[in-house]
Coordinates of C-alpha atoms in Angstrom, one line a residue:
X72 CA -39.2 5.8 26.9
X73 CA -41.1 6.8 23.5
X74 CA -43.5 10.1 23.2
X75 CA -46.4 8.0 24.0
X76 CA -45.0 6.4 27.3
X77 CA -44.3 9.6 28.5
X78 CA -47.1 11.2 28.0
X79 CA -50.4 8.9 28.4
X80 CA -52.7 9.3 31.1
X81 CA -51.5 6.6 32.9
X82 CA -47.6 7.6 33.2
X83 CA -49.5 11.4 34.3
X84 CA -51.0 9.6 37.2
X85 CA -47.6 8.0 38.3
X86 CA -48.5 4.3 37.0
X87 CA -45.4 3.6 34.7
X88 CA -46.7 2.1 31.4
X89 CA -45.1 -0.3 29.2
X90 CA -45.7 -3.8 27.6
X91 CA -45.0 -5.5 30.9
X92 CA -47.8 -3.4 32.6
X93 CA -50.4 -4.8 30.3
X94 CA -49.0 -8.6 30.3
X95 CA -49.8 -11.2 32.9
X96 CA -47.0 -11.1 36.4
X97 CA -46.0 -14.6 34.7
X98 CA -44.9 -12.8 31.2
X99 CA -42.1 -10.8 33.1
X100 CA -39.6 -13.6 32.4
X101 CA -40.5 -13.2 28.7
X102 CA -37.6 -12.1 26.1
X103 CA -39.3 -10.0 23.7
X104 CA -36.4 -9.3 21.3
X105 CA -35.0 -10.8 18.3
X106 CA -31.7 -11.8 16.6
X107 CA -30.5 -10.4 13.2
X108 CA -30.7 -13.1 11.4
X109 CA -34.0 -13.7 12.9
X110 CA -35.1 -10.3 11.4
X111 CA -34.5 -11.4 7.9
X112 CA -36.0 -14.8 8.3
X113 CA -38.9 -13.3 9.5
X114 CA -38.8 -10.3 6.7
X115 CA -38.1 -13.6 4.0
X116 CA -40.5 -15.2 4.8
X117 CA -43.3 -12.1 5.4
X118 CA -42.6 -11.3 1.7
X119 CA -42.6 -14.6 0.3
X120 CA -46.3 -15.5 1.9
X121 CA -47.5 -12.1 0.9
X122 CA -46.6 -12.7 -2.7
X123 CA -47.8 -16.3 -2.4
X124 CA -51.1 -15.1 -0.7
X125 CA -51.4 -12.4 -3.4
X126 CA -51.4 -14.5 -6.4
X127 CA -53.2 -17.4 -4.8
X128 CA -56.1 -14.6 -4.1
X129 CA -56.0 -13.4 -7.6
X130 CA -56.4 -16.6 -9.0
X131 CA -59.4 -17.7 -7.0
X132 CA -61.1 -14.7 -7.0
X133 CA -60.5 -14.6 -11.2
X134 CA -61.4 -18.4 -11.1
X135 CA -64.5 -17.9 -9.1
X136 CA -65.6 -14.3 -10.3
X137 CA -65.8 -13.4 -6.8
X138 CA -63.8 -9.7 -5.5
X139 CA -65.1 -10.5 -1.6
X140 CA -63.6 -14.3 -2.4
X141 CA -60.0 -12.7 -3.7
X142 CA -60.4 -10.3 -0.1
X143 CA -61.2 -12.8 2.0
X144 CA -58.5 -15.6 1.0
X145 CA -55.6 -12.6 1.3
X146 CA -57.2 -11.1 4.5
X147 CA -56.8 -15.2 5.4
X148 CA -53.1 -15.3 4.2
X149 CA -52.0 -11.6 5.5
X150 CA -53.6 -13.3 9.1
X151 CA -51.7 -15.9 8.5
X152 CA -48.7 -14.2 8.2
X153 CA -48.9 -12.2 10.8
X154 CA -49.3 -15.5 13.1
X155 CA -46.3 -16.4 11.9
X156 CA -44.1 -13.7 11.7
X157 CA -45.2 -11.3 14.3
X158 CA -44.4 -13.2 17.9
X159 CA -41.1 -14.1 19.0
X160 CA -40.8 -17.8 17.9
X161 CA -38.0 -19.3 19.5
X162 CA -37.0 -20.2 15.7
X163 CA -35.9 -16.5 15.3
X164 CA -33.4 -16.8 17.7
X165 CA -31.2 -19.2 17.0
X166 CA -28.2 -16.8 16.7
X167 CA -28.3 -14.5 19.8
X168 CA -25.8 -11.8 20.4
X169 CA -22.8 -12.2 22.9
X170 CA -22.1 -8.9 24.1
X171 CA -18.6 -8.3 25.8
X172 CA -18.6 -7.8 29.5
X173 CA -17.9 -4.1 30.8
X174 CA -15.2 -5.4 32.9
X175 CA -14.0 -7.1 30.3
X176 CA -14.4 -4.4 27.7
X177 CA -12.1 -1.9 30.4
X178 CA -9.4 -3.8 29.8
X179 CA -8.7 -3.1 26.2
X180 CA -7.8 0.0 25.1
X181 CA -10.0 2.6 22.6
X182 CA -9.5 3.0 19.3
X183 CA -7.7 6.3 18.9
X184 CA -8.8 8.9 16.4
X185 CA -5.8 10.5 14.2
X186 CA -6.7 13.9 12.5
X187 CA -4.3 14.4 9.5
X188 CA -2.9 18.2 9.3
X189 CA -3.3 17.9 5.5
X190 CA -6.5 19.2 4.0
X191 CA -7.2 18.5 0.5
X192 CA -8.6 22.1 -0.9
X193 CA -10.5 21.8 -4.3
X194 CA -8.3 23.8 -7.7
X195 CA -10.0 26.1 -9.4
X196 CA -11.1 24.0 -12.4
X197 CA -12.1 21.1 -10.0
X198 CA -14.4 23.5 -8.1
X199 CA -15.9 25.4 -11.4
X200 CA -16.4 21.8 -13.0
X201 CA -18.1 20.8 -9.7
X202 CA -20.7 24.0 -10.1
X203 CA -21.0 23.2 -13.7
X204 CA -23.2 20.0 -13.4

């Protein structure tokens, strides 16, 4: 649980406080998480309508003489993208993660660590030339 979890009113009281706490008893079955590849389709396309917003705004509000025009169109387009990046769309999650099963995962042995004896040590014209810079 984060800082704020812990320590809000509510969690003092004994209520536990998270998203689910604040969402309707339907939204439990929700899946609030996202792939990786949903991440940077989302991040794509947040930058490309911020840039598209940006110049569209600077164009009207040059076109029109207007700065509240140039605000208002990217307030408009940052809304925008915020509709459409922000929630979970089921677009974003085309590519879930399969995770291995822990019974699964004990069957197959750990990767073992090997420490070589053999240290490297720096000569003495390596190590002056590596104060030198």
């Amino acid at each position: 649980m984060s800082y704020f979890t812990q320590n809000s009113l509510l969690s003092f009281l004994g209520y536990p406080v998270s998203l689910q706490t604040f969402l309707p008893l339907s939204a439990p079955s929700l899946h609030f998480t996202m792939d990786w590849q949903g991440q940077k389709l989302a991040e794509q396309i947040m930058q490309i309508m911020l840039l598209v917003f940006a110049v569209t705004a600077f164009v009207a509000g040059y076109v029109l003489g207007s700065f509240q025009m140039m605000v208002l169109v990217y307030a408009g387009g940052v809304t925008l993208t915020g509709l459409i990046t922000i929630p979970n769309w089921p677009f974003f999650n085309r590519h879930p993660l399969n995770w291995l099963d822990p019974s699964e995962a004990e069957k197959h042995p750990k990767p073992q660590v090997t420490v070589s004896s053999k240290k490297k040590g720096f000569k003495r014209h390596q190590l002056v030339f590596y104060y030198c810079r």
